[in-house]
Short mmCIF file of C-alpha atoms and ligand atoms in Angstrom, two decimals:
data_model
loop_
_atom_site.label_atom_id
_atom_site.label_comp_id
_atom_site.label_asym_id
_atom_site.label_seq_id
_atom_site.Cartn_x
_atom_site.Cartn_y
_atom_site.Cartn_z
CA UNK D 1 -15.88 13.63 -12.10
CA UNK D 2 -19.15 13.04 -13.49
CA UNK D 3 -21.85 11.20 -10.67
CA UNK D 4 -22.81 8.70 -13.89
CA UNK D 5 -19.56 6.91 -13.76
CA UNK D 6 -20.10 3.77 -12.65
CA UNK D 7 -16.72 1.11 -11.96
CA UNK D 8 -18.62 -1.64 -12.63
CA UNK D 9 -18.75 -1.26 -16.66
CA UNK D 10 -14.96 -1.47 -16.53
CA UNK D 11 -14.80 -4.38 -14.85
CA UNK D 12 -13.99 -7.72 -16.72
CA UNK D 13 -17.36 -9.26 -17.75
CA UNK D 14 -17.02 -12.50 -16.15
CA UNK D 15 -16.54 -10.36 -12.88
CA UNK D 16 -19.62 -8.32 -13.38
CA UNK D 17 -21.97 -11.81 -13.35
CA UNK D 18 -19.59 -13.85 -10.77
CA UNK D 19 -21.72 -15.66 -8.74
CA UNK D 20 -19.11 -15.45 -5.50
CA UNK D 21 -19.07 -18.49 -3.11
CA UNK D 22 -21.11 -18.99 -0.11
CA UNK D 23 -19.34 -20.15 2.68
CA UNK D 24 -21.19 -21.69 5.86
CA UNK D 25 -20.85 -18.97 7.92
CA UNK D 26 -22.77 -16.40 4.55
CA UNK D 27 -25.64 -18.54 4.59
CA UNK D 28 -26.29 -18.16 8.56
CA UNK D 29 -24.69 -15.28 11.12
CA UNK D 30 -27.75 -14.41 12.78
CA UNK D 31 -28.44 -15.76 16.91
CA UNK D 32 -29.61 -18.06 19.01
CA UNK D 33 -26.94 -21.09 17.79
CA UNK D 34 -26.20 -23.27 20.58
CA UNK D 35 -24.84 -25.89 18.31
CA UNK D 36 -22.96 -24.85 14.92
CA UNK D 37 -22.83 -27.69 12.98
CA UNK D 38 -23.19 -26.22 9.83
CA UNK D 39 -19.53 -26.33 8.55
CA UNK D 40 -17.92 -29.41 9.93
CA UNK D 41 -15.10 -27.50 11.93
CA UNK D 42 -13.56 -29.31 15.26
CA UNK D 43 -16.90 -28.74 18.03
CA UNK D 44 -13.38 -28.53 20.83
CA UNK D 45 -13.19 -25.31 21.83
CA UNK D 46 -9.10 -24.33 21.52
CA UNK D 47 -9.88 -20.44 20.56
CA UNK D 48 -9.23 -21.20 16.81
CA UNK D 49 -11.21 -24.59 15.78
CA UNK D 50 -14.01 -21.84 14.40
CA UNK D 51 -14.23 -19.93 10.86
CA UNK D 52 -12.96 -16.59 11.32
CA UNK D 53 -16.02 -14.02 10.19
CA UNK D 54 -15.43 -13.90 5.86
CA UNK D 55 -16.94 -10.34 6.34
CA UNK D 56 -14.60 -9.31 9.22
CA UNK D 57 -17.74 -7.19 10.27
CA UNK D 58 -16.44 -6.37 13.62
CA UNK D 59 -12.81 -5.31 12.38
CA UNK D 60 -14.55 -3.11 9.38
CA UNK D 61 -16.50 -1.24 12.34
CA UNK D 62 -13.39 -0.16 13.66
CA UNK D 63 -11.53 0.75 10.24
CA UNK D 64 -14.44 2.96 9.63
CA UNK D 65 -14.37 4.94 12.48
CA UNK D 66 -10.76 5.14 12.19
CA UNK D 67 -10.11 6.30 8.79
CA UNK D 68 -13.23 8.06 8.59
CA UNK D 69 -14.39 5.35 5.17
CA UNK D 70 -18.13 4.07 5.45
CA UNK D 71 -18.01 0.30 5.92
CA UNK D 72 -19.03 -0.08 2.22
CA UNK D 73 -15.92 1.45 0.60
CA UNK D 74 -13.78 -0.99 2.87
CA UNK D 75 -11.91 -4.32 1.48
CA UNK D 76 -9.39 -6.11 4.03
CA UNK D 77 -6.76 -8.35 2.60
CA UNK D 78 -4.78 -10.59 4.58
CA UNK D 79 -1.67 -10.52 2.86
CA UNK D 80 -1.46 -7.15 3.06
CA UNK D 81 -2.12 -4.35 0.04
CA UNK D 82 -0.55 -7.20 -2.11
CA UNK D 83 -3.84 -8.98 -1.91
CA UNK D 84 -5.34 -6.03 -2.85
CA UNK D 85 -3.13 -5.20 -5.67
CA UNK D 86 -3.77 -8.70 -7.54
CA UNK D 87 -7.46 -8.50 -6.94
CA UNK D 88 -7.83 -4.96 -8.86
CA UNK D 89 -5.71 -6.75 -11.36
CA UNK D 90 -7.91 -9.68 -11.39
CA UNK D 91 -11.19 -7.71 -11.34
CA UNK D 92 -10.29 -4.92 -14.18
CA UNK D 93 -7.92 -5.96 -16.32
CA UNK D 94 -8.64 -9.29 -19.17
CA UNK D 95 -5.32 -10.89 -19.60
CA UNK D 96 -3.29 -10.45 -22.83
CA UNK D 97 -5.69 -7.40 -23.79
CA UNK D 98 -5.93 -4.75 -21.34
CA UNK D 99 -2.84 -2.69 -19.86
CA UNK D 100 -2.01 -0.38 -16.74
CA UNK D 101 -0.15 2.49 -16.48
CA UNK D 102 2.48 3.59 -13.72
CA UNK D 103 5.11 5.69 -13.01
CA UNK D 104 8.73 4.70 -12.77
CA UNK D 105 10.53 4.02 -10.24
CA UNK D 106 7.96 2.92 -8.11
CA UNK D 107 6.95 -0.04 -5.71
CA UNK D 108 7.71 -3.04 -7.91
CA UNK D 109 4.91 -5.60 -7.04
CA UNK D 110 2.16 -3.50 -9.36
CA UNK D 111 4.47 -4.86 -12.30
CA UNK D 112 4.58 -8.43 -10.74
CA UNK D 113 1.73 -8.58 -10.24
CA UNK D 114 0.83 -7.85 -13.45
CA UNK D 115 3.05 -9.88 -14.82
CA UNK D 116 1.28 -13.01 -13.16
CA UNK D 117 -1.62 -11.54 -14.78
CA UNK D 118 -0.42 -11.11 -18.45
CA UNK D 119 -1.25 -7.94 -18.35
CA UNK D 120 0.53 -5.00 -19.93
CA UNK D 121 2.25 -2.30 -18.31
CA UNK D 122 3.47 1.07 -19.84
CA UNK D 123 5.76 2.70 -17.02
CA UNK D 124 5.86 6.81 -17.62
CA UNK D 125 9.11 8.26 -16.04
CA UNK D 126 8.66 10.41 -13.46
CA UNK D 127 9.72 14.44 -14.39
CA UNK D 128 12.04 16.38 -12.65
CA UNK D 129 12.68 15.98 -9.03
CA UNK D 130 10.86 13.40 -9.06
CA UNK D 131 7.17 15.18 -9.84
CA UNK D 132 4.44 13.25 -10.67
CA UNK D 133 4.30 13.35 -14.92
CA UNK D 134 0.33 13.96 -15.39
CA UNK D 135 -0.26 14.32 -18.90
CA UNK D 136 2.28 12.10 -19.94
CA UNK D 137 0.43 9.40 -17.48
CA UNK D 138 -2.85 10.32 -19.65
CA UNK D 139 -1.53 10.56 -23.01
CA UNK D 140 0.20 6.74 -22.48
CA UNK D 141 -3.45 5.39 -21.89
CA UNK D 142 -5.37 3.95 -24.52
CA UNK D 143 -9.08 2.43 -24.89
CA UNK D 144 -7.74 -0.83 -23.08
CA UNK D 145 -6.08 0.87 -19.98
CA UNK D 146 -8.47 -0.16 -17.06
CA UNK D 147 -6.02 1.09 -14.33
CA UNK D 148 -3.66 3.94 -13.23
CA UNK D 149 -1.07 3.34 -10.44
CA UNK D 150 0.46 6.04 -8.29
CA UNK D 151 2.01 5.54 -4.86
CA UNK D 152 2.20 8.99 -2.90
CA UNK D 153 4.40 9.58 -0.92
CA UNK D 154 6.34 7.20 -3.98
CA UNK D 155 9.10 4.21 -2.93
CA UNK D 156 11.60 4.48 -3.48
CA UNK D 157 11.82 7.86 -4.02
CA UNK D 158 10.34 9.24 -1.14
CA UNK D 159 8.14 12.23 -2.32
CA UNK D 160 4.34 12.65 -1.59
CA UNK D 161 2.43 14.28 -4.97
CA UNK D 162 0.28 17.14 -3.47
CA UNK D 163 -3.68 16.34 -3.28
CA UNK D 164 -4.72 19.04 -5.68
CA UNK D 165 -2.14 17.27 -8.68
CA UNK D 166 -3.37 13.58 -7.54
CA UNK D 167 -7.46 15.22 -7.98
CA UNK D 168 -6.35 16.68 -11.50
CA UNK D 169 -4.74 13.33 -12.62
CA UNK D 170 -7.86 11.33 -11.11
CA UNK D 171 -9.88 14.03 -12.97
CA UNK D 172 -8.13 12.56 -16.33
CA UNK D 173 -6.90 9.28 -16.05
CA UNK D 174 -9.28 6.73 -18.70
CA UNK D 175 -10.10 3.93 -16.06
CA UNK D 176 -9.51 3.87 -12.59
CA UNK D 177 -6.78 5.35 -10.59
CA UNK D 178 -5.21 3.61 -7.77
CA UNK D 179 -2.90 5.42 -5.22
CA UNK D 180 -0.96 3.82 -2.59
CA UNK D 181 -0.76 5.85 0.34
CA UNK D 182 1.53 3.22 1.96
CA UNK D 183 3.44 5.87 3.56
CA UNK D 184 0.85 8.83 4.00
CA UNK D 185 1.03 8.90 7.48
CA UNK D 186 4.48 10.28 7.80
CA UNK D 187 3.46 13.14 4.93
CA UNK D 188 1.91 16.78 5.57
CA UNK D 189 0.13 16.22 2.00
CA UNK D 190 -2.41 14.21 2.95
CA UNK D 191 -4.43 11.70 2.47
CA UNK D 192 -7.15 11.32 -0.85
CA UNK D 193 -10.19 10.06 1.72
CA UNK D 194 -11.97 13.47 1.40
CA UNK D 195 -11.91 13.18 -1.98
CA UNK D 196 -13.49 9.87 -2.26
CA UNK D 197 -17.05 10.72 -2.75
CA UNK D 198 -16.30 12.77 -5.43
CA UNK D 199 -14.44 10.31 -7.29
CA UNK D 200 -15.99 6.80 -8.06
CA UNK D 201 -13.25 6.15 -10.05
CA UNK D 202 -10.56 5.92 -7.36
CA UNK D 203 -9.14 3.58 -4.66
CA UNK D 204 -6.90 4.20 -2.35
CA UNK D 205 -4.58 1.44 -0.85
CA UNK D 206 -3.85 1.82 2.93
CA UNK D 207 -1.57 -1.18 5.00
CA UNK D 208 -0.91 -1.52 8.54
CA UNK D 209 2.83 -2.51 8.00
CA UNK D 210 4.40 1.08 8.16
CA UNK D 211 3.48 3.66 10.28
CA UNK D 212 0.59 1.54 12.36
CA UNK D 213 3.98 -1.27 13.21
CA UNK D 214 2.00 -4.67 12.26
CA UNK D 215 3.85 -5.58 9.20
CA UNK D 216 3.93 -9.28 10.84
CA UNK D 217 0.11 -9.45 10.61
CA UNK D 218 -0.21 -8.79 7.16
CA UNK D 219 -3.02 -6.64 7.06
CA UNK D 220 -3.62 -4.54 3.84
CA UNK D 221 -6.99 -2.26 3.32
CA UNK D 222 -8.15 -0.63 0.06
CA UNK D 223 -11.13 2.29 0.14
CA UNK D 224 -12.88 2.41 -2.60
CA UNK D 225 -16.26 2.69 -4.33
CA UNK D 226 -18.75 0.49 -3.16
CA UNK D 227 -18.97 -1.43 -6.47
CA UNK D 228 -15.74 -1.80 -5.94
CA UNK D 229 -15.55 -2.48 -2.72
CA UNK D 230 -18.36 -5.50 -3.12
CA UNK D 231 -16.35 -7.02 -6.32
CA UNK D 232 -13.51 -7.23 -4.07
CA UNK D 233 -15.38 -8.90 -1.39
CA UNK D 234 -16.84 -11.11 -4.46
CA UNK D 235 -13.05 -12.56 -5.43
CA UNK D 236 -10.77 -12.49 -2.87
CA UNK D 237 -10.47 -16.05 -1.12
CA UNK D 238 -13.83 -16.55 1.15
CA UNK D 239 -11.48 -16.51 5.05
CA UNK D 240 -8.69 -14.21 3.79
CA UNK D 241 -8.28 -13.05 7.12
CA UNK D 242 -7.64 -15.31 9.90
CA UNK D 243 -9.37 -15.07 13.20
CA UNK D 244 -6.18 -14.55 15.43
CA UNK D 245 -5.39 -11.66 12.93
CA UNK D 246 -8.78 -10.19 13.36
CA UNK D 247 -8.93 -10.00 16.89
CA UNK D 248 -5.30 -8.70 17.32
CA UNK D 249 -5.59 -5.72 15.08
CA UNK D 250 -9.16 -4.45 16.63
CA UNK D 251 -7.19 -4.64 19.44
CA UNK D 252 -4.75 -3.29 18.42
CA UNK D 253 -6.59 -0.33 17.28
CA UNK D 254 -8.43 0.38 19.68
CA UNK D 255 -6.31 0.20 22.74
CA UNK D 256 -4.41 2.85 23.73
CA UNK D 257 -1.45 2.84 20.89
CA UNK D 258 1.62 5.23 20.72
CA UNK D 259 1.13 6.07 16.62
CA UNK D 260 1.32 9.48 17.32
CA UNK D 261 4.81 9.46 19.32
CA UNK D 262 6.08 6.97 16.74
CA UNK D 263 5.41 8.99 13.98
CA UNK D 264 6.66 12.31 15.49
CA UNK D 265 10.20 10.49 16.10
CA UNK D 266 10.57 9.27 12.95
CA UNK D 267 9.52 12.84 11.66
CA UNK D 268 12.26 14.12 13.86
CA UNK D 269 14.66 11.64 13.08
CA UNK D 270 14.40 11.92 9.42
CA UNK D 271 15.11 15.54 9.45
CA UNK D 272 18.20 14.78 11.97
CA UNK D 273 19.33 11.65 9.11
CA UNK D 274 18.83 14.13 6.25
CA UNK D 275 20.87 16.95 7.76
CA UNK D 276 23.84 14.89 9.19
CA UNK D 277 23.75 12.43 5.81
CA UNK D 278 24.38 14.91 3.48
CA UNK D 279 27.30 16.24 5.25
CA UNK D 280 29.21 12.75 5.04
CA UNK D 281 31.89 11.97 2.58
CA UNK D 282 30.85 10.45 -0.38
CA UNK D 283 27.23 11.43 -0.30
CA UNK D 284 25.95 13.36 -3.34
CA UNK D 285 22.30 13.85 -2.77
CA UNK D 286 19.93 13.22 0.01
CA UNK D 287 16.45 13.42 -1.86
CA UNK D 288 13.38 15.08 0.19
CA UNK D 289 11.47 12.66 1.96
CA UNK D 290 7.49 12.42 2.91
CA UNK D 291 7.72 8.96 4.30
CA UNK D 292 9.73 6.93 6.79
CA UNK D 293 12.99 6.05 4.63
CA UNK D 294 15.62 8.53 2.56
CA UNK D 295 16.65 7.68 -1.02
CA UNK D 296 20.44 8.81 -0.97
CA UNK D 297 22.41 9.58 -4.04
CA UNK D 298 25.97 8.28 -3.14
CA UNK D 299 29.56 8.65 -5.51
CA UNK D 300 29.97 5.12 -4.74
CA UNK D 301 26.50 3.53 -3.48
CA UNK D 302 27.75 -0.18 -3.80
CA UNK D 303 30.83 0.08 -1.81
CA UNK D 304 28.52 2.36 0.39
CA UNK D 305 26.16 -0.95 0.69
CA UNK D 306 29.35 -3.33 1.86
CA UNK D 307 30.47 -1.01 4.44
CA UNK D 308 27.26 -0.44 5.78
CA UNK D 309 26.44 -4.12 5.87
CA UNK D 310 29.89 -4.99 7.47
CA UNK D 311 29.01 -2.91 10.39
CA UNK D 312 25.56 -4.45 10.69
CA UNK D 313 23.53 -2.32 8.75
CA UNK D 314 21.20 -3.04 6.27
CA UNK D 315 19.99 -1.05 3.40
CA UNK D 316 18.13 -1.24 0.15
CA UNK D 317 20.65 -1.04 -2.58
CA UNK D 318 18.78 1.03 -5.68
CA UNK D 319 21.44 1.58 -7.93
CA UNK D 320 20.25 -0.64 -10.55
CA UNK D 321 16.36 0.74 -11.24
CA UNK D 322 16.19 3.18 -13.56
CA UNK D 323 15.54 6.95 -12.29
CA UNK D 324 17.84 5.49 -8.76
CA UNK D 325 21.42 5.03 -10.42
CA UNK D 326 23.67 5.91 -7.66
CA UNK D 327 21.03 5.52 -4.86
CA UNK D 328 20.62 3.42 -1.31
CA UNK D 329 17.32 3.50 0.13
CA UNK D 330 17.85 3.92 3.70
CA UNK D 331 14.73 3.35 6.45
CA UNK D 332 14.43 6.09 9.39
CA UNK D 333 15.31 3.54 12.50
CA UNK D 334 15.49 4.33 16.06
CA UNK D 335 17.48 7.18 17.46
CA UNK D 336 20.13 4.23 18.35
CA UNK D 337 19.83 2.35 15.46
CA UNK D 338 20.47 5.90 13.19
CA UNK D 339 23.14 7.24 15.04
CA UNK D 340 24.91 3.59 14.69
CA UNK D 341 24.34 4.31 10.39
CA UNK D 342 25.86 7.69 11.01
CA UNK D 343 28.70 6.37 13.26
CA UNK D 344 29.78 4.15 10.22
CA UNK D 345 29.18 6.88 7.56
CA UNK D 346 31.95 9.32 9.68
CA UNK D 347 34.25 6.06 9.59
CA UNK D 348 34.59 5.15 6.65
C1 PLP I 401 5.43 -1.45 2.14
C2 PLP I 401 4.50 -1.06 1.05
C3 PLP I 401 3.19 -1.52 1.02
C4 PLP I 401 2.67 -2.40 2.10
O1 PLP I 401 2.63 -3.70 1.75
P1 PLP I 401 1.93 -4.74 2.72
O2 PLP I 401 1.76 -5.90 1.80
O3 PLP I 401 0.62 -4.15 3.15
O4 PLP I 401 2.85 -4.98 3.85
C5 PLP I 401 2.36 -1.10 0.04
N1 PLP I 401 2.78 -0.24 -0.91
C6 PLP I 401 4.02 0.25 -0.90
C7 PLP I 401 4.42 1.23 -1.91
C8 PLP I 401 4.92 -0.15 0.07
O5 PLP I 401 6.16 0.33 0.06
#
């Protein structure tokens, strides 16, 4: 990647000379304030009658030192990476004129989102088993595409793309490439951080809703450029994270946590779902997993889905998106919950 390229000249040009709004709390954060009456909140203290920080300062400190991404490169969303999605919509991509490409099947709200934005979208299929199609991802690009979306490892299909193909595409892509590493912490291929300095031209989208267990708080993060980064900062709505939210996850994050035992069960437990799964009538396929669910080929997937349901359990039916015909995407659960999924798969 060349050091010249710069994000900013693909942005949309109304982006590039946004003058952002100022809340209250931008114009004064400094000390000494024994009074704020600067933004016409309640003055009764009831532990949420202030503005939450706009710049969640405090939380960023503790992102960076976790993931290892200077405080610069961070953006926090507050509806999770969905926020983050329509943003980088939003920032690169003029409506009725530009286009993104993506892979197929993947995580379905980059085409929503899209959508919303009238913006085009040319899916490229994925190749065999699955593998990440690289020059056909390039060669569907034209002059317009501002943005490339890959999610590795890829829902629903459950494969990770190995760093050194995910540097080559990034190396190629026109635009900027986006990669949702969603589910990276239950994959031995790794995350892109190290390779953000070298590459201006890519973001990465992390959430707290998988491995980390705070779906319910709705906490999304995307790395990225500074430029990037600040745009970001620039659009999204000025308190996009609430103050209960911000104080839970630093806590969160900071206390003692058991990530590390979490993810080693589910690691354990996939392997044990994989194994046992493909020995069941019915089942055709069990496809290789580098994140916390299985995408399972099955002769019969939607009878599969009733009789799963009618015991209680609840799957993602795939049998209808294209590159998934005869699939149910299946979550790694407890050791309980899993041997209740296998329980039903020997009874049927
Ligand atoms: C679950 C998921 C997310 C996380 O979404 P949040 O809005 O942060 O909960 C992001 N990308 C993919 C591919 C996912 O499957």
């Amino acid at each position: 990647m060349t050091e010249t390229f710069d994000p900013t000249a693909l942005m949309r040009s109304n982006i590039r000379s946004l003058v952002p709004y100022s809340t209250a709390r931008d114009e004064f954060s400094g000390e000494g304030i024994t009074a704020w009456l600067d933004a016409n909140e309640s003055p009764f203290d009831n532990g949420v009658n202030r503005y939450p920080d706009p710049h969640q300062k405090a939380l960023k400190g503790v992102v960076s030192g976790i993931f290892g991404v200077p405080v610069n490169s961070i953006f926090i969303g507050g509806a999770g990476s969905d926020e983050a999605i329509d943003l980088l919509m939003r920032i690169f991509c003029v409506p009725g004129k530009d286009n993104i490409v993506t892979i197929s099947p993947t995580y379905g709200v980059y085409e929503v989102a899209a959508a919303i934005n009238d913006i085009e979208v040319r899916t490229v299929p994925l190749g065999k088993d699955f593998s990440l199609p690289v020059e056909a991802l390039v060669s569907a690009a034209d002059s317009n595409t501002k943005l490339t979306w890959v999610c590795s490892p890829n829902n629903p299909t459950g494969n990770a793309f190995t760093t050194a193909e995910l540097v080559e595409l990034a190396n190629a892509v026109k635009g900027m490439l986006v990669i949702d590493e969603a589910y990276v912490d239950f994959s031995e291929k790794g995350t892109m951080i190290p390779f953000m300095a070298e590459f201006p031209n890519v973001v990465l989208l992390r959430t707290l809703s998988k491995a980390r267990g705070m779906a319910s708080l709705r906490l999304g993060m995307a790395f990225a450029h500074p430029s990037v980064a600040l745009a970001m900062a620039m659009v999204k709505y000025p308190y996009n994270v609430n103050g209960p939210t911000q104080a839970e996850v630093i806590r969160r994050l900071t206390e003692e946590n058991d990530l590390e035992e979490n993810i080693a069960t589910i690691l354990r437990e996939r392997k044990r779902l994989e194994d046992e799964i493909l020995s069941k009538k019915g089942v055709k396929r069990v496809h290789p997993s580098d994140a916390n669910f299985l995408l399972v080929e099955f002769e019969n997937p939607d009878d599969m889905y009733e009789m799963l349901l009618n015991g209680g359990v609840l799957v993602r039916n795939r049998n209808r998106v294209p590159g998934c015909k005869g699939c149910l995407r299946i979550t790694v659960g407890t050791p309980e919950q899993n041997d209740t999924l296998l329980k039903l798969l020997d009874e049927q």
